[in-house]
Amino acid sequence: MYRILREALRLGKAGEKPPRTQRDPASASPSCFRHSLSIRHVDAGSCNGCELELHALGGPHYGLEQAGFRFTASPRHADVLTVSGPVARHMVAALHDCHNAMPEPRRIIAIGDCACSGGVFRGSYAVMDGIAETLPVDLQIPGCPPDPDALLQGLLRVSGDRAET
Amino acid sequence: MPNPSLRVLATFRHWGTALPVWSGRLRKEYWPLAAQNIRAQGGRLLALWGEDRRTTEAGYLVHAAFLSETGIVRTEMIVDPATAAYPSLAAIFPGALRMERALYDLLGIRATGVNDTRPWLRHAAWPADQFPLRTDFSGEGLDIAADRDYTFLPASSPDTHEIPVGPIHAGIIEPGHFRFQVLGEEILHLEERFGYTHKGVERLFQGLDVAAGGAHLAGRISGDSTVAYAWSYAQAVEQIISMQMPERAQWLRALCLERERLANHLGDLGAIGNDAGLAFALTQFQALKEDLLRENQHYFGHRYLMDRVLPGGVAFDLTAAAIAALQGGGQALKTAVGRLQEILAEHGGLRDRVVQLGVISPERAAHLGLMGVAGRASGQAWDLRVQFPHIPYDQLQVRMATATEGDVAARMAVRFLEISESLRLQEEILQKLPDGNIYHPLDLRDAAGEGVGWVEGWRGEIFFWLRMEQGNIRHCRPQDPSWTLWPALEEAVLRDIVADFPLINKSFNLSYSGHDL
C-alpha cells in the first residue's frame, strides 16, 4: 500500500488543465449538456486507431472527467453517440439499435476520417462510406486518428462551450 | 527443400530472398498429405486464402502458407470452377476451419470433409450466391440487414443459461459477438461470432498503386499494429522488385516496431490491472504510454507511427539530439516500469485474480498452433526476431520471452519481459544506427510477381502475400495472428466464471479489425 501511494505521489498531476471555457451563445446544444456529457462510443468498423485515442483521452494527461464528461456503457444513459469507422454494413443494424435506445436530446459525433467519409475504405462493397449515410451527424472530427486534444475540443463544442480566449 | 521427408514438396523451389520461402504448386490429392507432413514435423499453418484466376489459369487458386522449422512453405492448388470444391485441412490444422469458411464467403469455393458450412465473415451485407473476390462480382443487392439466421451451437442441457454479448461491448473496444453457456457462474461453453468489422480489404487492395494507396491501406488493417503491417507489406513489395533496402531505413523500421510493442504492452498491462480492479495500474501505465506516444509524435511524426514505414524505406530520420532524447526517455521508462512490476508482483489482490486464470496448457497451445505473446506464455517458443532474424535483428541477438503456465499472469509476465527487451533493443539500435539513406525510390515499371512479408508484431506474426501485375496490386492478403489466437480464447475461459471473461480477453487482446478484414 505504501509503495502504491508513493508511486501515485510521484506521478502527481500528469495532465494539463482542461481549457477554461464559457457558454457559446451561438451554440444550439441544450444547456443541460454543459459540463455534463455521457458518451456512448460505437466502433462501426474502425481499424482500432480511433479507439486507442479515445482510451488516451480517458487517461491522466487529459482529464476528460474534469470537464464533466464520461464514457457510459449503456446507450440509455448517453447524451452523445460517438462513432468511428467507415460504418461496416454488418454494423448498421447494431448502430441503429444503439441510437434508438438513447434518450432525447442526443447528438452524434463522427470520429476520424473513416466515420466522416469512409477514409481509406471508401468505395468498398462492405462499408457505407461514413455515418452520414445512415444517421444524422452533428459534428465531424477528422483525423487518422484524431488526437485526444481534437476529440476534447469536439466534445466541448457539442456540450455548448467554447474555449475562453 | 527444408526436409527430405516432405517428399510431396520436393519440387518446391526456394525463393532467392532474405526470407526463407519455399514455394510450389500441389495437385489436389497431395493437398492434405503435404499439410500432414508439415504437421508431423512440428509445423504450423500461417494462412489460407484464395484468388480468382479463371481468366488466366481456368480455375480458382487456393493458397496456404505453413511455417516449418526452416522457413515458410507456400503452396497453391488449382480448383476446378465446375466443382468449386477442395479438400479441407481442418482435421490437420484446427485453425484452418474458420479460414476455409471465410474463403467460401469471399470466393465461393467449398472445403469438403467438414460438417461446419456456416458463413464466417458474411452476415447479410451481400447475397449468399455472390462472392466479392470473384472478378465478376456485381456489387448489386448489397444490404444492411441484421444477421438473424446464424445458428449457434444449441444449449447442451435445459439447466444451462445462455448469455449473448455484443457486437457492441460495454467499453471502448471493437465489435464482436460472444455467446456463453453457463451453469451458475461457470462458463461451460463459449462461441465467438465475428465479421462485424468486415470492410472488404482484399478487394480494396486490387488495382491500388503499390507505393501510395496500397501502403496507406496496409497501415490501417489493424491500427494498433500499423508498423508491423506496413513493414510486412513493404517486405512483400521489395521482394517482388528485388530491391536492396538502405540499411539505416531497416534499423529505423525495427526501432518503430519495438516502440509499437512498448506502447501496446504498456497499455495492456494497465488495462489488465484495471479489469482486475486495480485502477492504480491503469493510471500509471496510461501515463507512461502517453509519454511514449508524445515522443513518437515529436520525433517520428505520428503518435502511433502510421505511414512511417513505406515500401522503399521510412518517412522520417532522427537527428543526434533526437537520439539522445529517446535514449533518455528509454532509461526513464525502464526505471518506472521496474517499480510498477515490483508493486504488481507483490499485490495479493491482483495475484488472486490472474494466477491460474484463463489457462491454455502448452499441449493445447501446440495443438492449436499458437504464437505471439499468447503462444509464448504457453511455452510455444516462436519469435521471428529470434528464429528467422532479418536486418537488423540478425545483429541484435534478441532474447525470447517465454513462460509455461499459460495463464493471465504468464501473459502479463511475457509482456513485462518483452518491455525490458524492447527497451534494450531500442538502446542498441540508437547506439549502432548506421549512416546512409532512409529511402530509396521504387522502380515499379512492369513490376510483376509474388512476394511475402513476415514480421513479428507485438501480438504475433503479421503475414502478407502480394501479387503484382504491371506495377499495380493484383491481389493482396494480410493475415493477422488473431485468426489463430481467437479459437484459443474459447478454450481459455472454460471452467472460469463469466466475471473473469473481460480479464482473460484483455490478457489476449486480439484484433477484430485485422481478423474481419
mmCIF file of C-alpha atoms in Angstrom, chain A:
data_model
loop_
_atom_site.group_PDB
_atom_site.id
_atom_site.type_symbol
_atom_site.label_atom_id
_atom_site.label_comp_id
_atom_site.label_asym_id
_atom_site.label_seq_id
_atom_site.Cartn_x
_atom_site.Cartn_y
_atom_site.Cartn_z
ATOM 1 C CA MET A 1 0.000 0.000 0.000
ATOM 2 C CA TYR A 2 2.801 2.377 0.961
ATOM 3 C CA ARG A 3 4.521 1.815 -2.374
ATOM 4 C CA ILE A 4 1.313 2.394 -4.325
ATOM 5 C CA LEU A 5 0.838 5.708 -2.547
ATOM 6 C CA ARG A 6 4.464 6.633 -3.200
ATOM 7 C CA GLU A 7 4.086 5.931 -6.944
ATOM 8 C CA ALA A 8 0.789 7.847 -7.081
ATOM 9 C CA LEU A 9 2.510 10.814 -5.447
ATOM 10 C CA ARG A 10 5.493 10.512 -7.767
ATOM 11 C CA LEU A 11 3.194 10.689 -10.810
ATOM 12 C CA GLY A 12 1.332 13.592 -9.217
ATOM 13 C CA LYS A 13 -0.814 15.539 -11.613
ATOM 14 C CA ALA A 14 0.200 14.200 -15.008
ATOM 15 C CA GLY A 15 -2.223 16.171 -17.077
ATOM 16 C CA GLU A 16 -2.695 19.622 -18.386
ATOM 17 C CA LYS A 17 -5.625 21.554 -17.015
ATOM 18 C CA PRO A 18 -8.663 21.389 -19.278
ATOM 19 C CA PRO A 19 -9.112 24.642 -21.177
ATOM 20 C CA ARG A 20 -11.230 27.290 -19.409
ATOM 21 C CA THR A 21 -14.493 27.505 -21.232
ATOM 22 C CA GLN A 22 -17.584 29.621 -21.414
ATOM 23 C CA ARG A 23 -21.034 29.094 -22.866
ATOM 24 C CA ASP A 24 -21.027 29.647 -26.596
ATOM 25 C CA PRO A 25 -24.058 31.906 -27.266
ATOM 26 C CA ALA A 26 -24.218 30.670 -30.858
ATOM 27 C CA SER A 27 -24.464 27.031 -29.830
ATOM 28 C CA ALA A 28 -27.696 25.169 -30.431
ATOM 29 C CA SER A 29 -26.804 22.489 -27.859
ATOM 30 C CA PRO A 30 -29.163 22.012 -24.911
ATOM 31 C CA SER A 31 -27.969 23.833 -21.805
ATOM 32 C CA CYS A 32 -28.221 20.606 -19.799
ATOM 33 C CA PHE A 33 -25.180 19.310 -21.747
ATOM 34 C CA ARG A 34 -22.861 21.924 -20.161
ATOM 35 C CA HIS A 35 -20.152 20.322 -18.004
ATOM 36 C CA SER A 36 -22.047 17.063 -18.141
ATOM 37 C CA LEU A 37 -21.920 14.736 -21.112
ATOM 38 C CA SER A 38 -22.359 10.979 -21.040
ATOM 39 C CA ILE A 39 -20.786 9.428 -24.093
ATOM 40 C CA ARG A 40 -21.580 6.079 -25.693
ATOM 41 C CA HIS A 41 -18.932 5.082 -28.217
ATOM 42 C CA VAL A 42 -19.590 2.610 -31.032
ATOM 43 C CA ASP A 43 -16.839 1.201 -33.221
ATOM 44 C CA ALA A 44 -18.568 0.682 -36.556
ATOM 45 C CA GLY A 45 -15.661 -0.996 -38.303
ATOM 46 C CA SER A 46 -12.726 1.175 -37.295
ATOM 47 C CA CYS A 47 -9.153 -0.142 -37.524
ATOM 48 C CA ASN A 48 -8.931 0.409 -33.732
ATOM 49 C CA GLY A 49 -6.776 3.546 -34.124
ATOM 50 C CA CYS A 50 -9.584 5.908 -33.055
ATOM 51 C CA GLU A 51 -10.314 3.674 -30.044
ATOM 52 C CA LEU A 52 -6.673 3.988 -28.935
ATOM 53 C CA GLU A 53 -7.061 7.778 -28.889
ATOM 54 C CA LEU A 54 -10.373 7.577 -27.017
ATOM 55 C CA HIS A 55 -8.606 5.464 -24.407
ATOM 56 C CA ALA A 56 -5.815 8.036 -24.223
ATOM 57 C CA LEU A 57 -8.442 10.756 -23.766
ATOM 58 C CA GLY A 58 -9.654 8.965 -20.650
ATOM 59 C CA GLY A 59 -6.108 8.799 -19.259
ATOM 60 C CA PRO A 60 -4.471 11.021 -16.664
ATOM 61 C CA HIS A 61 -2.977 13.505 -19.153
ATOM 62 C CA TYR A 62 -6.290 14.711 -20.493
ATOM 63 C CA GLY A 63 -8.717 14.905 -17.586
ATOM 64 C CA LEU A 64 -11.858 14.056 -19.501
ATOM 65 C CA GLU A 65 -13.806 13.813 -16.267
ATOM 66 C CA GLN A 66 -12.581 17.208 -15.076
ATOM 67 C CA ALA A 67 -14.534 18.637 -18.000
ATOM 68 C CA GLY A 68 -17.611 16.784 -16.750
ATOM 69 C CA PHE A 69 -17.577 14.136 -19.490
ATOM 70 C CA ARG A 70 -17.641 10.399 -19.065
ATOM 71 C CA PHE A 71 -17.998 7.277 -21.158
ATOM 72 C CA THR A 72 -21.030 5.194 -20.355
ATOM 73 C CA ALA A 73 -21.744 1.530 -21.006
ATOM 74 C CA SER A 74 -25.450 1.868 -21.723
ATOM 75 C CA PRO A 75 -26.879 3.977 -24.544
ATOM 76 C CA ARG A 76 -29.844 4.678 -22.243
ATOM 77 C CA HIS A 77 -27.558 6.885 -20.148
ATOM 78 C CA ALA A 78 -25.938 8.625 -23.101
ATOM 79 C CA ASP A 79 -26.252 12.183 -24.395
ATOM 80 C CA VAL A 80 -23.734 11.758 -27.168
ATOM 81 C CA LEU A 81 -23.104 8.891 -29.572
ATOM 82 C CA THR A 82 -19.564 8.857 -30.952
ATOM 83 C CA VAL A 83 -18.993 6.611 -33.944
ATOM 84 C CA SER A 84 -15.698 5.569 -35.530
ATOM 85 C CA GLY A 85 -15.027 3.525 -38.646
ATOM 86 C CA PRO A 86 -16.464 3.720 -42.166
ATOM 87 C CA VAL A 87 -19.673 2.031 -40.854
ATOM 88 C CA ALA A 88 -19.344 -1.549 -41.982
ATOM 89 C CA ARG A 89 -22.623 -2.843 -43.413
ATOM 90 C CA HIS A 90 -22.533 -5.589 -40.782
ATOM 91 C CA MET A 91 -22.636 -2.951 -38.008
ATOM 92 C CA VAL A 92 -25.515 -0.814 -39.303
ATOM 93 C CA ALA A 93 -28.299 -2.721 -37.519
ATOM 94 C CA ALA A 94 -26.447 -2.674 -34.172
ATOM 95 C CA LEU A 95 -25.642 1.025 -34.610
ATOM 96 C CA HIS A 96 -29.321 1.824 -35.197
ATOM 97 C CA ASP A 97 -30.325 -0.236 -32.152
ATOM 98 C CA CYS A 98 -27.871 1.740 -30.054
ATOM 99 C CA HIS A 99 -29.070 5.081 -31.397
ATOM 100 C CA ASN A 100 -32.734 4.190 -30.869
ATOM 101 C CA ALA A 101 -32.015 3.313 -27.237
ATOM 102 C CA MET A 102 -30.691 6.821 -26.498
ATOM 103 C CA PRO A 103 -32.997 9.391 -24.884
ATOM 104 C CA GLU A 104 -33.571 12.855 -26.367
ATOM 105 C CA PRO A 105 -31.876 15.287 -26.593
ATOM 106 C CA ARG A 106 -28.959 13.500 -28.192
ATOM 107 C CA ARG A 107 -26.105 14.298 -30.518
ATOM 108 C CA ILE A 108 -23.965 12.240 -32.917
ATOM 109 C CA ILE A 109 -20.252 12.807 -33.478
ATOM 110 C CA ALA A 110 -18.310 11.217 -36.339
ATOM 111 C CA ILE A 111 -14.813 10.387 -35.124
ATOM 112 C CA GLY A 112 -11.978 10.074 -37.622
ATOM 113 C CA ASP A 113 -11.679 10.256 -41.404
ATOM 114 C CA CYS A 114 -13.447 6.905 -41.884
ATOM 115 C CA ALA A 115 -16.582 7.936 -39.978
ATOM 116 C CA CYS A 116 -16.605 11.314 -41.769
ATOM 117 C CA SER A 117 -16.355 9.964 -45.312
ATOM 118 C CA GLY A 118 -15.185 6.348 -45.421
ATOM 119 C CA GLY A 119 -11.470 7.187 -45.318
ATOM 120 C CA VAL A 120 -9.206 4.542 -46.872
ATOM 121 C CA PHE A 121 -12.142 2.126 -47.008
ATOM 122 C CA ARG A 122 -14.318 4.426 -49.124
ATOM 123 C CA GLY A 123 -15.897 2.677 -52.070
ATOM 124 C CA SER A 124 -15.772 -0.849 -50.662
ATOM 125 C CA TYR A 125 -18.793 -3.119 -51.109
ATOM 126 C CA ALA A 126 -18.772 -3.756 -47.352
ATOM 127 C CA VAL A 127 -18.972 -0.198 -45.971
ATOM 128 C CA MET A 128 -21.338 2.795 -46.016
ATOM 129 C CA ASP A 129 -18.676 5.485 -46.664
ATOM 130 C CA GLY A 130 -19.288 7.247 -43.352
ATOM 131 C CA ILE A 131 -22.136 7.647 -40.847
ATOM 132 C CA ALA A 132 -23.989 10.380 -42.707
ATOM 133 C CA GLU A 133 -25.428 7.642 -44.953
ATOM 134 C CA THR A 134 -27.301 6.109 -42.030
ATOM 135 C CA LEU A 135 -27.697 8.648 -39.187
ATOM 136 C CA PRO A 136 -27.785 12.464 -38.882
ATOM 137 C CA VAL A 137 -24.324 13.724 -37.883
ATOM 138 C CA ASP A 138 -23.992 16.803 -35.656
ATOM 139 C CA LEU A 139 -20.210 17.141 -35.668
ATOM 140 C CA GLN A 140 -17.305 15.678 -37.601
ATOM 141 C CA ILE A 141 -13.861 15.301 -36.028
ATOM 142 C CA PRO A 142 -11.496 14.386 -38.875
ATOM 143 C CA GLY A 143 -8.033 12.853 -38.426
ATOM 144 C CA CYS A 144 -6.382 9.472 -38.767
ATOM 145 C CA PRO A 145 -6.779 9.098 -35.891
ATOM 146 C CA PRO A 146 -7.813 12.480 -34.381
ATOM 147 C CA ASP A 147 -5.631 13.145 -31.316
ATOM 148 C CA PRO A 148 -7.133 13.455 -27.818
ATOM 149 C CA ASP A 149 -6.992 17.280 -27.925
ATOM 150 C CA ALA A 150 -9.098 17.323 -31.091
ATOM 151 C CA LEU A 151 -11.547 14.875 -29.508
ATOM 152 C CA LEU A 152 -11.841 17.012 -26.369
ATOM 153 C CA GLN A 153 -12.393 20.182 -28.408
ATOM 154 C CA GLY A 154 -15.160 18.435 -30.333
ATOM 155 C CA LEU A 155 -16.861 17.239 -27.156
ATOM 156 C CA LEU A 156 -16.675 20.757 -25.703
ATOM 157 C CA ARG A 157 -18.342 22.131 -28.801
ATOM 158 C CA VAL A 158 -21.172 19.640 -28.592
ATOM 159 C CA SER A 159 -21.624 20.460 -24.904
ATOM 160 C CA GLY A 160 -22.266 24.059 -25.948
ATOM 161 C CA ASP A 161 -18.985 25.506 -24.663
ATOM 162 C CA ARG A 162 -16.134 27.283 -26.325
ATOM 163 C CA ALA A 163 -12.609 27.868 -25.076
ATOM 164 C CA GLU A 164 -12.064 31.261 -23.429
ATOM 165 C CA THR A 165 -9.699 33.436 -25.416
#
